[in-house]
XYZ file of C-alpha atoms in Angstrom:
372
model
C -39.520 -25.212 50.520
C -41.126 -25.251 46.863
C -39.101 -25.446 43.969
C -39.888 -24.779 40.256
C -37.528 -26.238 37.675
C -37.610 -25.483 33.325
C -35.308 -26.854 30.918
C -34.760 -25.359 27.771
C -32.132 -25.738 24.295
C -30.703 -22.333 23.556
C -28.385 -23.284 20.348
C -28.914 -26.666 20.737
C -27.549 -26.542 24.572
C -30.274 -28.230 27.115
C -29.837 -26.092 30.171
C -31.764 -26.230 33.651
C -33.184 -23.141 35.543
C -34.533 -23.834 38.859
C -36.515 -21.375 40.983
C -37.027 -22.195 44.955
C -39.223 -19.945 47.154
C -41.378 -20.754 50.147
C -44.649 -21.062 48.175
C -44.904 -22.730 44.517
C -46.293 -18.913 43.519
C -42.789 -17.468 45.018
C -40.625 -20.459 43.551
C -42.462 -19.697 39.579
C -41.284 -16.200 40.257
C -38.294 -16.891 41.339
C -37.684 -19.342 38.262
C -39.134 -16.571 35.868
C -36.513 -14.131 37.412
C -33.733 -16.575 36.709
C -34.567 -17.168 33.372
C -34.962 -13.573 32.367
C -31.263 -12.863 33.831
C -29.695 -15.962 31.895
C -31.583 -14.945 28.575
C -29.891 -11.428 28.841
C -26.499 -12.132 29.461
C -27.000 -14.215 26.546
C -28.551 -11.811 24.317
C -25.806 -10.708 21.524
C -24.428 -7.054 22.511
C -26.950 -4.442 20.381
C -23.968 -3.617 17.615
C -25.470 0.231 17.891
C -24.281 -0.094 21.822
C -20.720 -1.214 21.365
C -17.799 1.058 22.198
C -15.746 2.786 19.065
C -12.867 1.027 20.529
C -14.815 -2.163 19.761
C -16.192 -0.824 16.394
C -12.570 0.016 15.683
C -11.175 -3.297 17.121
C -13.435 -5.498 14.793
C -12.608 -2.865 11.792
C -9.293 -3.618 11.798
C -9.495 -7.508 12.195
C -12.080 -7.685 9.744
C -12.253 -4.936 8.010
C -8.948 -5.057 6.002
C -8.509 -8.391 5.267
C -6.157 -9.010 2.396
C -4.778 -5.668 2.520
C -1.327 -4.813 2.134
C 0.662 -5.851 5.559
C 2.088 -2.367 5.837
C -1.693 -0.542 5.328
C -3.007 -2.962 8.180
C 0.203 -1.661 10.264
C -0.180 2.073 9.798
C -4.033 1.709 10.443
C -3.535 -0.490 13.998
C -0.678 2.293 15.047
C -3.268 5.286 14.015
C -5.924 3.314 16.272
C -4.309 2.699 19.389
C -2.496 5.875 19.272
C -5.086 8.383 18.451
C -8.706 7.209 18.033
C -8.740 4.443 21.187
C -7.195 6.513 23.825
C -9.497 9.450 22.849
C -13.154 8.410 22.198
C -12.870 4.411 22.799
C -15.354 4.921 25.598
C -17.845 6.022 23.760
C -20.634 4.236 21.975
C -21.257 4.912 18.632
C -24.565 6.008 19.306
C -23.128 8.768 21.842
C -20.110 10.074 19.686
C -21.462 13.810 18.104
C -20.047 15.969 15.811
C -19.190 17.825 18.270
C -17.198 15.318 19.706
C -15.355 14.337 16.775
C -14.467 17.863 15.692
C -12.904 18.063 18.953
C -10.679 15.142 18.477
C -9.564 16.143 14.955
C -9.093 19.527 16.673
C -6.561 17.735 19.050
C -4.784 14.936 16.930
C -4.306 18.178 14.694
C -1.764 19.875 16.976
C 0.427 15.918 16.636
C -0.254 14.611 13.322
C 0.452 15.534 9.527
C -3.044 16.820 7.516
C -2.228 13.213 5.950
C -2.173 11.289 9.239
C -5.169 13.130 9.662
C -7.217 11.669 6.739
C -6.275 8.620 7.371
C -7.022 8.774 10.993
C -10.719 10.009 10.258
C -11.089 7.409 7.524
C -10.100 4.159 10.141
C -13.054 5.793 12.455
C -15.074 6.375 9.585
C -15.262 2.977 8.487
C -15.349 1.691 11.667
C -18.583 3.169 12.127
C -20.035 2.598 8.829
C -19.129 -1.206 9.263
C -21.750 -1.185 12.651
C -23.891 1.132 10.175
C -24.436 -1.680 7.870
C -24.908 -4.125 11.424
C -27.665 -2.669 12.820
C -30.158 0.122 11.543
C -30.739 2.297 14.271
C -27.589 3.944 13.914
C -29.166 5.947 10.946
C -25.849 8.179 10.431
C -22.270 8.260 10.534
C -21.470 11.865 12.293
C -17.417 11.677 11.422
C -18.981 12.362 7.842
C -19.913 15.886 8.904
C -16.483 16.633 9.907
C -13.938 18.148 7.744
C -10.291 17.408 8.585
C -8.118 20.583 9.965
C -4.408 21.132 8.686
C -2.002 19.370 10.244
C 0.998 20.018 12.234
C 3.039 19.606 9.616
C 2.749 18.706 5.823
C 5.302 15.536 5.716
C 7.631 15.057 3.783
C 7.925 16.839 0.401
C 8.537 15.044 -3.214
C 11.413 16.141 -4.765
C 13.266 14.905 -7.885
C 16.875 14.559 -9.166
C 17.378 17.148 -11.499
C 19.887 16.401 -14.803
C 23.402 17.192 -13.231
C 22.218 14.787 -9.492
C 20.870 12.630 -11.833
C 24.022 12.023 -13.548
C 26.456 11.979 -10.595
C 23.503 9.207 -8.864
C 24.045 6.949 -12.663
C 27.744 7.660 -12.399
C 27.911 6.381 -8.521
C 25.441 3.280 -9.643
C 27.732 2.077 -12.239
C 30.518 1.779 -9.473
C 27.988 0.024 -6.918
C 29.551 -3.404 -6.488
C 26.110 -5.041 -5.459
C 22.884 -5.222 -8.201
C 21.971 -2.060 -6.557
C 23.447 -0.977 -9.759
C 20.483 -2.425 -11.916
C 18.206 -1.540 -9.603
C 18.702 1.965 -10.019
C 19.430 1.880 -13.803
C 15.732 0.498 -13.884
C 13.986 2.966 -12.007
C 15.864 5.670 -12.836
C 15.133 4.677 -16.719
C 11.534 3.564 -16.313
C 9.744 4.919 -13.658
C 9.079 1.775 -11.980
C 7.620 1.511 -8.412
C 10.228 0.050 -5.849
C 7.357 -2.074 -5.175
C 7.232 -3.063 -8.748
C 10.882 -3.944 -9.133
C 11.523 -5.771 -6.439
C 8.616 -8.349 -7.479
C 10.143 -8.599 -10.915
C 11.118 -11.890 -12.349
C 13.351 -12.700 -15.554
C 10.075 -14.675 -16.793
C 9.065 -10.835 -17.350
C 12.296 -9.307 -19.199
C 11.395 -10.344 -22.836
C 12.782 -9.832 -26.229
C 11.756 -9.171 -29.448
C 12.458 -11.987 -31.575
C 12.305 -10.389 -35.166
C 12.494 -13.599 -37.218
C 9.198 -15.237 -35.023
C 7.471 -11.365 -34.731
C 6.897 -12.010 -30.803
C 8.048 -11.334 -27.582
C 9.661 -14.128 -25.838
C 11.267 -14.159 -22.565
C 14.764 -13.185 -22.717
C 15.876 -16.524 -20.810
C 14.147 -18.730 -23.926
C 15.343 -15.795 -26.592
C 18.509 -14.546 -25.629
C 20.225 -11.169 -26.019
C 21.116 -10.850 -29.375
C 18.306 -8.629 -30.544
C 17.442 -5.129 -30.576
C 14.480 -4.204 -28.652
C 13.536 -5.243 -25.092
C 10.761 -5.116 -22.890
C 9.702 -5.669 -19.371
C 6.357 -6.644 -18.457
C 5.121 -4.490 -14.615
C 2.288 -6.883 -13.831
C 2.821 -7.782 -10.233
C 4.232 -5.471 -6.972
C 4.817 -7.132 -3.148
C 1.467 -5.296 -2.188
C -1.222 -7.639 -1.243
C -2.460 -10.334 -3.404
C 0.323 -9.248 -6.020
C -1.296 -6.602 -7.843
C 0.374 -3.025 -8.911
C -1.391 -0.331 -7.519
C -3.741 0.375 -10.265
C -5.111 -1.785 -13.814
C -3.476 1.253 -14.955
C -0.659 0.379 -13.151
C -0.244 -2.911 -14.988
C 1.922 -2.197 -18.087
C 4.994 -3.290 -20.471
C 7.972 -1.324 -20.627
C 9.847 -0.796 -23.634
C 14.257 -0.675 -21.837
C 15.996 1.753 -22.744
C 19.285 0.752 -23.932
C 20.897 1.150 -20.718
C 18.491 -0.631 -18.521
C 19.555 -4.053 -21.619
C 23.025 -3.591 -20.993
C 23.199 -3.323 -17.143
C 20.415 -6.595 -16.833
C 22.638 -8.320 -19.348
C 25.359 -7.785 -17.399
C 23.200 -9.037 -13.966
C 22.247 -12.084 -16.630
C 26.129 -12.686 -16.944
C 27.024 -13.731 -13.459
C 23.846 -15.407 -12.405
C 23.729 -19.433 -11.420
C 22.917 -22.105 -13.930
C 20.286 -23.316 -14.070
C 18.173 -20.229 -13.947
C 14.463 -20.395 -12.900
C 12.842 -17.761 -15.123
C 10.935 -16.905 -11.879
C 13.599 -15.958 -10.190
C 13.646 -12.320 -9.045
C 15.874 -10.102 -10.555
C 16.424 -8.035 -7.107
C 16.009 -11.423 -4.765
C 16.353 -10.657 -0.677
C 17.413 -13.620 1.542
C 16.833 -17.157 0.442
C 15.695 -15.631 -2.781
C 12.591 -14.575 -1.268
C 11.432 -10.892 -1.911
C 13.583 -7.811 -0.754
C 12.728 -5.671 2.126
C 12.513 -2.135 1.595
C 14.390 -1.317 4.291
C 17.162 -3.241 2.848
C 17.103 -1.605 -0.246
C 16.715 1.760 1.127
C 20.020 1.057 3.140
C 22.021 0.056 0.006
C 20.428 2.941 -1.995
C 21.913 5.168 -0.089
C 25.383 3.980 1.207
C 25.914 2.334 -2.288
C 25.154 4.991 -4.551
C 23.542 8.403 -2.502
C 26.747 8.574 -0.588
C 28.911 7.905 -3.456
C 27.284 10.312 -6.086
C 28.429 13.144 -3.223
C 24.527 13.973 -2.118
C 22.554 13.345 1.547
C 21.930 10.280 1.954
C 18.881 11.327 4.653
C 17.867 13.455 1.926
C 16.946 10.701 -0.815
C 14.402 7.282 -0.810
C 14.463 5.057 -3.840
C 10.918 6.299 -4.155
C 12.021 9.896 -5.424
C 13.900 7.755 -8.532
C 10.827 7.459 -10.184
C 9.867 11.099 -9.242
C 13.050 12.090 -10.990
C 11.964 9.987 -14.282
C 8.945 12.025 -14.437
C 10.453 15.704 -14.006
C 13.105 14.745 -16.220
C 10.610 13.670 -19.001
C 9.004 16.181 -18.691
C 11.650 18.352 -19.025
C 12.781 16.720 -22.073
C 9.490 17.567 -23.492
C 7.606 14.838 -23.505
C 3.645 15.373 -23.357
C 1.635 15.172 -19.765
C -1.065 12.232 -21.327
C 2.514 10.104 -22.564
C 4.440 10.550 -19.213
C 0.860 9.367 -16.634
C 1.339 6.007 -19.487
C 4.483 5.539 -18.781
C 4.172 5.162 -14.950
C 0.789 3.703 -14.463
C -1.701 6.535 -13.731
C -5.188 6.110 -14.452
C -5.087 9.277 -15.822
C -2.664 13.010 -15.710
C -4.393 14.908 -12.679
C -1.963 12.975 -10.307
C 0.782 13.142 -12.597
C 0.472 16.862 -12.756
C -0.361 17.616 -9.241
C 2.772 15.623 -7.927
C 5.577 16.562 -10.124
C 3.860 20.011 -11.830
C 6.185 20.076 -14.320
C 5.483 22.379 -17.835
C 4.509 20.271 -20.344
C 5.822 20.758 -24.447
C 4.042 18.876 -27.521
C 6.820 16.695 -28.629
C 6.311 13.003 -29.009
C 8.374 10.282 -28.060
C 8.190 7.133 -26.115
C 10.010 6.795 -22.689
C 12.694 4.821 -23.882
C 13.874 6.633 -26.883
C 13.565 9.595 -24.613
C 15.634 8.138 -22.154
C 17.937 6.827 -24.801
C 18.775 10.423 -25.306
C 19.000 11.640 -22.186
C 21.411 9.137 -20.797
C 23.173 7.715 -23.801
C 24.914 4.422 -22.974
C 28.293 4.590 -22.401
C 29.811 1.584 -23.633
């Protein structure tokens, strides 16, 4: 029996192929065979011939790194539930159109028209990651598709108007918990929930008239007139607020100062200035779960409306329409809460604009005068 042995060092690795045949001709064969079989199961997967349930897979475990926990979360759920189960067999080089019209045709009759955008966006990107991989996949076919209407539109904004407004203040001021400031706050200034519950008194300043600065309140005090909080951080990823835009100082209105001088009052000495002002367990950040909860049984309930009916979200809806009511100009209001600029402003709240000008809290000031 002949044998024909060759070693070679893929990556470094010294590895023996042996070929055995009953001639040295048949044995080289043999060992040529061998080798051709070991070199292809070693050969890296052509990226164009993966799966979209693998271009999908490494999407999502590469593809949004340090994204918000929440936007990883919806995106994993939209995979496995409607893009995996679907076309995962395919290979991106076989998925059509035609095929992904169908699909949107499908998740259409299950999902919202904005489930649907996002769904066609994961698979989207998915595919333009392997795009960037390998060159023979020369186009991305999901970008000929348009996205149907959904099965439903979601859930619709809605805002407090003056008298629910009111009765929701009146029910805060009873809430034994700081579910009462929390409210007052974005109620007052349009924060994101996001934003306030990253807040810190480092970032609830003062304006210390003798030094012409603003100093934080916990170095200045509260015997001045005008007060300020500085939005520069949210619990999305990284920190950051939504937008730069999104990253602004607040002038309080004079019933946010008295209901955070009042949260000042009872708090624990010695304070850490970067303590939160809304603090969960442990002091870390709150969940929003736990301050939709107390939202509505501490105040919703109270102030005699649905609690299923409101989110702590629709408190800085309500600052907007309000404002706007009041009269305050389109281009002062998208300031005030952080848009980059008033198409968004407009298209979500649609409220008719007056030329009167005013800042948000002397407008607030008037519109819910403090009561003490």
């Amino acid at each position: 029996m002949a044998s024909q042995t060759i070693g070679y060092q893929p990556n470094g690795r010294r590895i023996i192929v042996r070929g055995r045949g009953k001639t040295q001709t048949e044995a080289l064969k043999k060992l040529k065979e061998s080798l051709a079989r070991r070199k292809e199961k070693q050969a890296p997967k052509a990226t164009a011939d993966v799966t979209i349930a693998e271009a999908v897979g490494g999407f999502l475990r590469y593809g949004l790194m340090g994204r918000d926990e929440s936007t990883v979360t919806n995106a994993r759920s939209l995979a496995e539930h409607h893009i995996t189960p679907q076309l995962g067999h395919l290979t991106v080089r076989e998925l059509t159109a035609d095929d992904c019209e169908r699909w949107l045709e499908g998740r259409a009759e299950v999902l919202a028209t904005k489930s649907l955008r996002e769904v066609r966006s994961v698979l989207k990107r998915s595919i333009d990651r392997v795009m960037r991989r390998d060159e023979r996949v020369t186009r991305n076919v999901v970008q000929l598709c348009e996205v149907p209407t959904g099965k439903r539109t979601g859930r619709p904004s809605k805002a407090l108007d003056f008298a629910q407004a009111m009765r929701v203040l009146a029910a805060a001021e009873r809430a034994r918990s700081d579910m009462r400031q929390y409210v007052i706050l974005a109620l007052l200034t349009g924060a994101r929930t996001e934003e306030l519950r990253k807040l810190t008194w480092s970032h609830v300043v003062a304006y210390d008239k003798s030094r012409g600065q603003w100093r934080p309140v916990h170095e200045a005090g509260w015997e001045h007139d005008e007060f300020a909080v500085y939005v520069w951080r949210s619990v999305r990823a990284r920190g950051d607020t939504k937008t730069k835009k999104s990253r602004r100082t607040l002038k309080l209105p004079r019933r946010c100062v008295v209901a955070l001088r009042d949260l000042w009052a009872i708090l624990p000495e010695p304070l850490d200035p970067e303590a939160l002002l809304f603090p969960g367990e442990a002091g870390a950040v709150r969940g929003a779960m736990t301050v939709l909860r107390a939202f509505r049984r501490e105040v919703i309930a109270p102030a005699g409306l649905d609690p299923d009916a409101w989110t702590p979200r629709e408190l800085r809806h309500s600052f907007v329409s309000l404002l706007s009511d009041s009269g305050m100009p389109l281009d002062k209001i998208a300031l005030l809460v952080g848009h980059s600029g008033t198409q968004v402003t407009e298209k979500v709240y649609r409220q008719q604009i007056r030329p009167v000008i005013q800042d948000g809290a002397q407008a607030m000031d008037l519109i819910f005068p403090n009561p003490n």
